[in-house]
Short mmCIF file of C-alpha atoms and ligand atoms in Angstrom, two decimals:
data_model
loop_
_atom_site.label_atom_id
_atom_site.label_comp_id
_atom_site.label_asym_id
_atom_site.label_seq_id
_atom_site.Cartn_x
_atom_site.Cartn_y
_atom_site.Cartn_z
CA UNK R 1 107.13 89.28 109.05
CA UNK R 2 107.56 93.23 107.00
CA UNK R 3 109.58 96.15 108.42
CA UNK R 4 108.74 99.36 106.01
CA UNK R 5 106.40 98.86 102.76
CA UNK R 6 106.19 101.75 99.82
CA UNK R 7 103.07 101.77 98.87
CA UNK R 8 103.08 102.34 95.20
CA UNK R 9 99.58 104.77 94.55
CA UNK R 10 97.64 107.35 95.42
CA UNK R 11 94.25 108.49 97.32
CA UNK R 12 92.13 106.22 99.06
CA UNK R 13 93.85 102.84 98.23
CA UNK R 14 96.88 104.16 99.46
CA UNK R 15 95.76 105.38 102.79
CA UNK R 16 93.73 102.18 102.85
CA UNK R 17 97.12 100.08 102.66
CA UNK R 18 99.06 102.62 104.95
CA UNK R 19 96.40 102.13 107.85
CA UNK R 20 97.05 98.26 107.39
CA UNK R 21 100.79 98.71 107.90
CA UNK R 22 99.65 100.54 111.41
CA UNK R 23 96.95 98.20 112.38
CA UNK R 24 100.27 95.90 111.30
CA UNK R 25 103.11 97.26 112.96
CA UNK R 26 104.91 97.99 109.96
CA UNK R 27 106.52 101.33 109.05
CA UNK R 28 105.06 102.82 105.47
CA UNK R 29 106.66 104.72 102.94
CA UNK R 30 104.39 107.13 100.08
CA UNK R 31 105.07 107.92 97.38
CA UNK R 32 103.64 110.90 94.98
CA UNK R 33 103.60 113.41 91.91
CA UNK R 34 104.11 116.58 92.60
CA UNK R 35 100.37 117.59 92.50
CA UNK R 36 99.82 115.14 95.30
CA UNK R 37 102.71 117.02 97.66
CA UNK R 38 99.56 117.84 100.41
CA UNK R 39 98.04 114.44 99.38
CA UNK R 40 96.45 113.01 102.71
CA UNK R 41 98.28 109.08 101.67
CA UNK R 42 101.86 111.88 102.44
CA UNK R 43 100.74 112.97 104.96
CA UNK R 44 99.73 110.35 107.10
CA UNK R 45 102.54 108.00 106.82
CA UNK R 46 105.22 107.52 108.23
CA UNK R 47 107.94 108.37 104.90
CA UNK R 48 107.42 109.71 102.03
CA UNK R 49 109.41 110.44 98.25
CA UNK R 50 108.24 112.11 95.47
CA UNK R 51 108.34 110.34 92.60
CA UNK R 52 108.34 112.81 89.61
CA UNK R 53 105.27 115.55 88.09
CA UNK R 54 101.89 115.47 87.59
CA UNK R 55 101.94 112.89 84.47
CA UNK R 56 100.63 109.14 85.76
CA UNK R 57 103.41 108.36 83.45
CA UNK R 58 105.84 110.52 85.34
CA UNK R 59 105.74 108.92 88.52
CA UNK R 60 103.25 106.87 89.72
CA UNK R 61 103.47 104.37 85.91
CA UNK R 62 107.91 104.46 86.42
CA UNK R 63 108.98 101.62 87.39
CA UNK R 64 112.81 102.93 88.10
CA UNK R 65 110.94 105.77 89.89
CA UNK R 66 109.47 103.93 92.66
CA UNK R 67 112.14 100.64 91.95
CA UNK R 68 114.53 103.47 92.92
CA UNK R 69 112.45 105.12 96.02
CA UNK R 70 112.17 101.71 97.88
CA UNK R 71 115.33 101.18 97.20
CA UNK R 72 116.77 103.98 99.33
CA UNK R 73 113.56 103.87 101.86
CA UNK R 74 116.08 99.82 102.85
CA UNK R 75 111.49 99.39 102.01
CA UNK R 76 111.75 95.13 102.13
CA UNK R 77 107.55 95.13 100.26
CA UNK R 78 105.85 97.39 97.73
CA UNK R 79 101.79 97.31 98.27
CA UNK R 80 100.93 98.17 94.36
CA UNK R 81 96.93 99.19 95.33
CA UNK R 82 94.74 99.59 91.56
CA UNK R 83 95.40 100.48 89.19
CA UNK R 84 98.75 102.01 87.54
CA UNK R 85 101.41 99.58 88.20
CA UNK R 86 98.93 96.56 89.57
CA UNK R 87 98.27 94.39 87.04
CA UNK R 88 101.76 94.38 85.39
CA UNK R 89 104.11 91.92 85.53
CA UNK R 90 107.74 93.30 85.04
CA UNK R 91 106.97 96.01 87.18
CA UNK R 92 106.74 92.71 89.70
CA UNK R 93 109.15 90.54 88.46
CA UNK R 94 111.55 93.42 88.72
CA UNK R 95 110.21 93.61 92.44
CA UNK R 96 111.26 90.58 93.17
CA UNK R 97 115.06 90.50 91.51
CA UNK R 98 115.91 93.44 93.71
CA UNK R 99 115.44 91.21 96.73
CA UNK R 100 111.89 93.79 97.62
CA UNK R 101 108.47 91.13 98.03
CA UNK R 102 105.69 92.35 95.51
CA UNK R 103 102.62 92.03 98.07
CA UNK R 104 100.30 90.66 95.02
CA UNK R 105 100.68 87.38 93.12
CA UNK R 106 103.47 85.92 90.74
CA UNK R 107 104.41 87.99 88.15
CA UNK R 108 103.51 84.71 85.86
CA UNK R 109 99.80 84.74 87.18
CA UNK R 110 99.38 88.42 86.65
CA UNK R 111 100.76 87.35 82.82
CA UNK R 112 98.30 85.51 82.02
CA UNK R 113 95.12 87.02 83.44
CA UNK R 114 95.98 89.95 81.53
CA UNK R 115 95.92 87.84 78.71
CA UNK R 116 92.25 87.81 78.25
CA UNK R 117 91.87 85.53 75.69
CA UNK R 118 94.64 82.69 77.35
CA UNK R 119 93.15 83.58 80.65
CA UNK R 120 89.33 82.46 79.08
CA UNK R 121 91.42 79.27 76.94
CA UNK R 122 92.21 78.76 81.07
CA UNK R 123 89.65 78.27 82.79
CA UNK R 124 87.71 76.67 80.18
CA UNK R 125 90.44 73.88 80.16
CA UNK R 126 90.22 73.60 83.38
CA UNK R 127 86.10 72.81 83.19
CA UNK R 128 84.76 76.40 84.07
CA UNK R 129 82.33 77.83 81.77
CA UNK R 130 83.66 80.51 79.86
CA UNK R 131 81.00 83.14 77.38
CA UNK R 132 80.43 81.04 74.25
CA UNK R 133 82.94 83.53 71.59
CA UNK R 134 85.60 82.97 69.54
CA UNK R 135 88.23 80.35 70.56
CA UNK R 136 90.70 82.17 70.43
CA UNK R 137 92.35 85.79 69.05
CA UNK R 138 89.71 86.92 66.35
CA UNK R 139 92.60 86.61 62.72
CA UNK R 140 90.77 87.98 60.41
CA UNK R 141 87.17 89.94 59.62
CA UNK R 142 86.49 86.36 57.39
CA UNK R 143 86.49 85.09 60.10
CA UNK R 144 85.25 87.32 63.25
CA UNK R 145 82.22 87.12 60.43
CA UNK R 146 81.84 83.44 60.68
CA UNK R 147 82.09 83.63 64.59
CA UNK R 148 79.61 85.04 64.96
CA UNK R 149 77.32 84.42 62.87
CA UNK R 150 77.64 81.14 64.46
CA UNK R 151 77.33 82.36 68.07
CA UNK R 152 74.71 84.71 66.70
CA UNK R 153 74.26 88.73 67.16
CA UNK R 154 74.73 90.66 68.77
CA UNK R 155 78.78 89.73 70.00
CA UNK R 156 80.70 91.65 71.66
CA UNK R 157 83.99 92.77 70.08
CA UNK R 158 86.19 92.69 73.30
CA UNK R 159 90.36 94.10 73.67
CA UNK R 160 92.86 90.94 74.70
CA UNK R 161 94.41 93.09 76.80
CA UNK R 162 91.73 95.06 77.66
CA UNK R 163 90.11 96.56 80.92
CA UNK R 164 88.32 99.26 81.75
CA UNK R 165 85.54 98.82 79.48
CA UNK R 166 88.07 100.03 77.17
CA UNK R 167 88.14 98.32 73.56
CA UNK R 168 85.39 97.28 73.78
CA UNK R 169 82.14 97.26 71.07
CA UNK R 170 78.82 96.16 71.22
CA UNK R 171 77.54 94.82 67.11
CA UNK R 172 74.06 94.91 66.87
CA UNK R 173 74.43 93.37 62.49
CA UNK R 174 76.75 91.89 60.28
CA UNK R 175 76.86 95.00 58.43
CA UNK R 176 78.53 97.03 61.56
CA UNK R 177 80.91 94.88 62.22
CA UNK R 178 84.11 95.95 60.30
CA UNK R 179 84.06 99.42 61.89
CA UNK R 180 83.78 97.73 65.07
CA UNK R 181 86.79 96.05 65.07
CA UNK R 182 88.38 98.68 63.46
CA UNK R 183 87.39 101.09 66.43
CA UNK R 184 87.75 98.63 69.13
CA UNK R 185 91.14 98.11 67.89
CA UNK R 186 92.31 101.18 67.41
CA UNK R 187 91.18 102.61 71.24
CA UNK R 188 92.52 99.41 73.10
CA UNK R 189 95.65 99.37 70.84
CA UNK R 190 95.99 103.25 72.01
CA UNK R 191 94.90 102.49 75.41
CA UNK R 192 96.76 99.22 76.51
CA UNK R 193 99.95 99.22 73.32
CA UNK R 194 97.51 95.84 71.96
CA UNK R 195 94.84 95.72 69.80
CA UNK R 196 94.35 92.11 69.21
CA UNK R 197 90.61 91.81 70.04
CA UNK R 198 88.64 88.54 70.52
CA UNK R 199 84.81 87.43 70.56
CA UNK R 200 82.03 86.53 72.13
CA UNK R 201 78.25 86.17 72.32
CA UNK R 202 76.37 89.41 73.74
CA UNK R 203 74.51 89.02 76.69
CA UNK R 204 71.64 90.56 77.46
CA UNK R 205 70.72 91.60 80.71
CA UNK R 206 73.28 89.57 82.75
CA UNK R 207 74.91 90.46 86.14
CA UNK R 208 78.13 90.79 87.13
CA UNK R 209 79.00 88.80 89.85
CA UNK R 210 82.70 88.41 90.62
CA UNK R 211 84.20 85.59 93.70
CA UNK R 212 87.77 87.36 96.16
CA UNK R 213 89.90 84.57 96.50
CA UNK R 214 92.68 84.66 98.67
CA UNK R 215 95.44 81.95 98.47
CA UNK R 216 99.18 82.10 100.37
CA UNK R 217 102.30 80.47 99.38
CA UNK R 218 102.03 76.84 99.82
CA UNK R 219 98.32 76.05 98.10
CA UNK R 220 95.42 76.86 100.83
CA UNK R 221 93.32 78.26 98.73
CA UNK R 222 89.96 80.09 100.06
CA UNK R 223 87.27 81.87 98.56
CA UNK R 224 85.45 84.48 100.94
CA UNK R 225 81.97 84.52 99.40
CA UNK R 226 80.76 86.68 95.95
CA UNK R 227 79.87 90.52 94.82
CA UNK R 228 77.28 91.42 92.61
CA UNK R 229 78.76 94.31 90.41
CA UNK R 230 76.29 94.95 88.22
CA UNK R 231 75.82 98.67 89.36
CA UNK R 232 77.80 100.08 85.64
CA UNK R 233 77.32 102.53 83.71
CA UNK R 234 80.69 102.72 80.77
CA UNK R 235 81.07 98.68 81.26
CA UNK R 236 82.85 100.41 85.00
CA UNK R 237 80.93 99.93 87.74
CA UNK R 238 80.24 102.61 90.26
CA UNK R 239 78.08 100.37 92.79
CA UNK R 240 78.32 96.73 94.23
CA UNK R 241 77.01 94.38 97.12
CA UNK R 242 77.66 91.63 99.42
CA UNK R 243 75.83 88.91 98.74
CA UNK R 244 74.70 89.66 95.22
CA UNK R 245 70.81 89.14 95.88
CA UNK R 246 70.08 87.50 92.62
CA UNK R 247 72.28 84.30 93.91
CA UNK R 248 69.60 81.29 96.03
CA UNK R 249 72.75 79.22 98.06
CA UNK R 250 73.24 76.53 95.46
CA UNK R 251 74.84 79.12 92.56
CA UNK R 252 76.35 80.96 95.26
CA UNK R 253 78.02 77.10 96.35
CA UNK R 254 78.68 76.89 92.67
CA UNK R 255 80.13 80.21 91.53
CA UNK R 256 81.98 80.18 94.19
CA UNK R 257 83.60 77.06 94.49
CA UNK R 258 84.70 78.22 90.45
CA UNK R 259 86.45 80.09 91.33
CA UNK R 260 88.04 78.44 94.17
CA UNK R 261 89.24 75.88 91.40
CA UNK R 262 90.29 78.48 88.72
CA UNK R 263 92.59 79.71 91.20
CA UNK R 264 94.29 76.08 92.43
CA UNK R 265 94.25 75.53 88.66
CA UNK R 266 96.27 78.43 89.16
CA UNK R 267 98.50 77.40 92.03
CA UNK R 268 97.64 81.41 92.72
CA UNK R 269 99.07 83.23 96.03
CA UNK R 270 97.50 86.52 97.52
CA UNK R 271 94.28 88.01 96.77
CA UNK R 272 92.67 87.57 93.18
CA UNK R 273 89.23 88.00 92.14
CA UNK R 274 87.15 86.26 89.66
CA UNK R 275 85.04 87.30 87.32
CA UNK R 276 81.80 85.75 85.87
CA UNK R 277 78.43 87.13 83.83
CA UNK R 278 75.41 85.73 85.69
CA UNK R 279 72.61 84.84 83.13
CA UNK R 280 68.99 82.82 82.97
CA UNK R 281 70.65 80.37 85.69
CA UNK R 282 73.71 80.15 83.93
CA UNK R 283 77.91 81.72 84.57
CA UNK R 284 80.86 82.11 82.70
CA UNK R 285 83.81 83.24 83.48
CA UNK R 286 84.44 86.40 81.92
CA UNK R 287 88.37 88.00 83.54
CA UNK R 288 90.16 88.13 86.72
CA UNK R 289 91.81 90.62 88.07
CA UNK R 290 95.62 89.75 90.24
CA UNK R 291 95.02 92.50 92.02
CA UNK R 292 93.01 94.16 95.41
CA UNK R 293 90.16 96.03 93.72
CA UNK R 294 87.96 98.39 94.46
CA UNK R 295 85.18 96.86 95.43
CA UNK R 296 87.19 94.38 98.63
CA UNK R 297 85.82 96.48 101.65
CA UNK R 298 82.64 94.77 100.90
CA UNK R 299 84.12 91.88 101.41
CA UNK R 300 85.36 92.94 104.75
CA UNK R 301 81.82 94.27 106.09
CA UNK R 302 80.33 90.65 105.98
CA UNK R 303 83.85 87.78 106.13
CA UNK R 304 85.18 90.79 109.37
CA UNK R 305 88.40 89.58 107.19
CA UNK R 306 90.99 92.80 106.54
CA UNK R 307 92.37 91.82 102.78
CA UNK R 308 94.83 94.04 103.26
CA UNK R 309 96.35 92.41 106.35
CA UNK R 310 96.33 88.98 105.15
CA UNK R 311 98.21 89.82 101.66
CA UNK R 312 100.62 91.78 103.76
CA UNK R 313 100.43 89.07 105.47
CA UNK R 314 100.94 85.83 102.64
CA UNK R 315 103.05 87.55 101.26
CA UNK R 316 105.44 87.35 103.65
CA UNK R 317 105.28 83.16 103.47
CA UNK R 318 102.76 83.37 106.99
CA UNK R 319 100.84 80.75 106.00
CA UNK R 320 96.82 81.19 105.95
CA UNK R 321 96.31 79.64 109.30
CA UNK R 322 92.25 78.85 108.41
CA UNK R 323 90.53 77.14 106.13
CA UNK R 324 87.13 77.57 103.84
CA UNK R 325 84.95 76.71 107.19
CA UNK R 326 86.75 78.87 109.55
CA UNK R 327 84.91 82.21 106.85
CA UNK R 328 81.33 83.11 107.94
CA UNK R 329 79.44 85.75 105.94
CA UNK R 330 76.95 88.45 108.14
CA UNK R 331 74.79 90.39 106.73
CA UNK R 332 74.58 92.99 104.43
CA UNK R 333 77.15 95.61 102.53
CA UNK R 334 77.32 97.95 100.26
CA UNK R 335 79.54 100.38 98.53
CA UNK R 336 79.32 103.37 96.40
CA UNK R 337 81.64 104.59 94.43
CA UNK R 338 81.49 108.40 95.06
CA UNK R 339 83.17 110.19 91.66
CA UNK R 340 83.83 113.92 91.02
CA UNK R 341 81.64 113.75 88.51
CA UNK R 342 78.64 115.05 86.18
CA UNK R 343 76.15 112.72 88.05
CA UNK R 344 74.03 112.43 84.42
CA UNK R 345 76.62 112.92 81.65
CA UNK R 346 79.47 111.04 83.78
CA UNK R 347 82.20 113.39 82.61
CA UNK R 348 85.40 113.49 85.45
CA UNK R 349 84.57 117.28 87.09
CA UNK R 350 88.15 118.05 88.80
CA UNK R 351 88.69 120.92 91.28
CA UNK R 352 89.02 122.61 94.44
CA UNK R 353 86.45 121.59 97.08
CA UNK R 354 84.98 123.29 99.79
CA UNK R 355 83.52 121.98 103.05
CA UNK R 356 83.72 118.19 103.71
CA UNK R 357 81.58 116.44 105.76
CA UNK R 358 81.57 112.49 105.49
CA UNK R 359 78.89 109.79 106.99
CA UNK R 360 78.94 108.18 110.50
CA UNK R 361 76.84 106.20 113.14
CA UNK R 362 76.27 102.32 112.93
CA UNK R 363 76.91 100.48 110.26
CA UNK R 364 78.77 102.58 107.75
CA UNK R 365 83.02 103.19 106.70
CA UNK R 366 84.17 105.89 104.44
CA UNK R 367 87.75 104.84 102.37
CA UNK R 368 88.68 108.53 101.38
CA UNK R 369 91.92 110.58 101.21
CA UNK R 370 89.64 113.89 101.30
CA UNK R 371 89.21 116.03 103.33
CA UNK R 372 87.94 120.12 103.81
CA UNK R 373 89.57 122.60 100.71
CA UNK R 374 91.20 119.49 98.45
CA UNK R 375 91.55 119.62 95.76
CA UNK R 376 90.83 116.85 93.42
CA UNK R 377 93.82 116.52 90.86
CA UNK R 378 92.72 116.86 87.32
CA UNK R 379 95.38 114.29 86.45
CA UNK R 380 94.10 110.37 88.01
CA UNK R 381 90.74 108.26 87.80
CA UNK R 382 87.85 111.05 89.50
CA UNK R 383 86.74 108.57 91.99
CA UNK R 384 87.57 110.33 95.04
CA UNK R 385 85.82 108.46 98.03
CA UNK R 386 84.01 105.06 98.75
CA UNK R 387 80.97 105.06 101.06
CA UNK R 388 80.06 101.09 102.48
CA UNK R 389 77.29 100.42 104.74
CA UNK R 390 76.89 97.31 106.44
CA UNK R 391 73.94 95.88 107.91
CA UNK R 392 72.38 92.82 109.50
CA UNK R 393 70.19 92.39 105.85
CA UNK R 394 69.73 93.88 103.36
CA UNK R 395 66.69 96.32 103.70
CA UNK R 396 68.95 97.73 106.82
CA UNK R 397 71.57 98.23 104.45
CA UNK R 398 69.57 100.10 101.93
CA UNK R 399 67.60 102.75 105.20
CA UNK R 400 71.53 103.22 106.60
CA UNK R 401 72.82 103.39 103.19
CA UNK R 402 69.80 106.25 102.80
CA UNK R 403 70.95 108.41 105.73
CA UNK R 404 74.71 108.35 104.98
CA UNK R 405 74.53 109.93 102.07
CA UNK R 406 72.01 112.25 103.55
CA UNK R 407 75.01 112.90 105.59
CA UNK R 408 77.64 112.80 103.38
CA UNK R 409 78.79 116.93 102.29
CA UNK R 410 81.34 117.51 99.57
CA UNK R 411 81.01 120.95 99.13
CA UNK R 412 82.39 123.17 95.32
CA UNK R 413 82.11 119.74 93.26
CA UNK R 414 79.70 117.53 91.12
CA UNK R 415 79.89 114.05 93.13
CA UNK R 416 78.20 110.35 91.92
CA UNK R 417 75.96 111.75 95.57
CA UNK R 418 72.25 112.56 94.09
CA UNK R 419 73.25 109.52 91.20
CA UNK R 420 73.13 106.66 94.41
CA UNK R 421 70.01 108.53 96.32
CA UNK R 422 67.82 108.23 93.03
CA UNK R 423 69.24 104.70 92.61
CA UNK R 424 68.48 103.37 96.15
CA UNK R 425 65.01 104.44 95.65
CA UNK R 426 64.39 102.52 92.42
CA UNK R 427 62.60 99.66 92.24
CA UNK R 428 64.89 97.28 90.93
CA UNK R 429 67.59 98.13 92.93
CA UNK R 430 65.21 97.61 95.70
CA UNK R 431 63.88 94.35 94.21
CA UNK R 432 67.83 93.40 93.39
CA UNK R 433 66.62 92.65 89.73
CA UNK R 434 68.52 95.70 87.98
CA UNK R 435 71.63 94.20 85.95
CA UNK R 436 74.52 95.04 84.01
CA UNK R 437 72.60 97.64 81.59
CA UNK R 438 70.07 98.45 83.52
CA UNK R 439 71.94 101.79 84.98
CA UNK R 440 72.21 103.56 81.76
CA UNK R 441 69.35 102.76 80.37
CA UNK R 442 68.12 104.48 83.92
CA UNK R 443 69.68 107.59 84.50
CA UNK R 444 68.56 108.01 80.36
CA UNK R 445 64.81 107.15 81.36
CA UNK R 446 65.23 110.99 83.34
CA UNK R 447 65.79 108.50 85.73
CA UNK R 448 62.77 108.28 87.27
CA UNK R 449 60.98 104.66 86.74
CA UNK R 450 62.34 101.61 86.14
CA UNK R 451 64.45 100.33 82.89
CA UNK R 452 64.15 96.50 81.84
CA UNK R 453 64.97 94.05 85.24
CA UNK R 454 67.32 90.98 84.92
CA UNK R 455 65.74 87.80 84.03
CA UNK R 456 67.62 85.85 86.28
P1 ADP L 1 87.19 94.46 81.51
O1 ADP L 1 88.50 94.55 81.64
O2 ADP L 1 87.27 95.96 80.39
O3 ADP L 1 86.49 95.47 82.93
P2 ADP L 1 85.85 92.91 81.34
O4 ADP L 1 85.52 91.71 80.43
O5 ADP L 1 85.80 92.70 82.66
O6 ADP L 1 86.39 94.53 80.98
O7 ADP L 1 83.99 93.64 81.36
C1 ADP L 1 83.51 94.72 82.02
C2 ADP L 1 81.75 94.87 82.14
O8 ADP L 1 81.89 95.06 80.66
C3 ADP L 1 80.94 93.54 81.96
O9 ADP L 1 81.25 93.82 84.18
C4 ADP L 1 79.88 93.43 81.51
O10 ADP L 1 78.54 94.94 82.31
C5 ADP L 1 79.82 94.31 79.86
N1 ADP L 1 80.36 92.50 79.84
C6 ADP L 1 81.22 91.96 79.31
N2 ADP L 1 81.67 91.20 78.48
C7 ADP L 1 80.25 91.18 78.16
C8 ADP L 1 78.89 89.97 77.45
N3 ADP L 1 79.77 89.46 76.80
N4 ADP L 1 77.90 90.24 77.24
C9 ADP L 1 76.95 91.52 77.70
N5 ADP L 1 78.36 92.47 78.83
C10 ADP L 1 79.38 91.66 78.92
#
């Protein structure tokens, strides 16, 4: 087992990893930018090292600074968390070349799945259904026109190197195809340094359902059930739940088996998430995330498995030690992402918080690095806390979530707490019939009524 793990991240996920290390008796090394000198992950770690100025490009995204910190602190492994360098194949390879373990999948798998066109091709060839669309990158506008005409409008232009919903444009008709491609390509080029695009059928009311997989270095692959992440704004998740209220047992078995099939075909290791869109009884692979996900706690709550601990264990070469039949799920879990942003416009609103009082009580977990009078820096992601609630049934879970949201005090800055409270009251949420476009329609409609329900 590792003696010392360097955590190449910040915020709640750095704390989450630190806590797993402490539970395992492993020393932790925090890295931080100058803007995070008094951050919670720095205060709680066994050691901390400043790796650069506030801008992420000069600190949390700087492989050389992080590797130097690992070398001087004598860390034998690096956990990348999510975001930042977690899906950077070059960084993972550099870490391994320096004789340090990368707590995550192999660089080859990160690279393959990071190319969404290659990932779709891989899954199609492995016999997993994918969203109808272009077989590869779009070679020209004429080629795009031909494919769009064949699959039918509306279509979605997506970036091969995409992530976080960027470089994605809905195209309603042939007239707007060229301008959408131009915009999406420019956005992708500036965000990912790669403007390559592909095309998909735009599904009207799909659900986003993803499957958590876990694999060791010795070929064992299991799944830990699915998460429903259909509550989104700007193609980004804001609330996740497990299990999905949309799936029956047969569909659940099928979608989970497909995810395991993909991971086995890859020869995958560590944790990963195979993402699907589910529409009218059919599911389609969209992408695989080769890292720990923000929403991993809902799986932890229903499976009673510490995913970060498992990641660390399997990275050290330990066998998984249990099989699919040993995994039992119980009850229901919901996670609300609490962002420092305007709950209507979704514009980030960092600033200094005043009083801080997180909720507690039965079934409540808060993953956050906040404390009273903490100043949320403007340089990083606007997510400041995750409220995760578990209950024996979805109904009990919703009651507990209502209680926890009402108790949660974050003074001084606007947050998405009021939005979550209103979503919880919405009939479509209570019935579990919402879809990926539902929240934006709900917000546009003044958050009073219901948006068109999912068709599944
Ligand atoms: P990213 O990697 O940028 O997050 P994804 O491919 O994972 O992009 O898609 C993000 C979200 O965008 C999905 O959860 C879904 O809400 C929406 N989306 C993606 N593909 C489609 C599609 N073909 N039709 C409708 N919505 C889609």
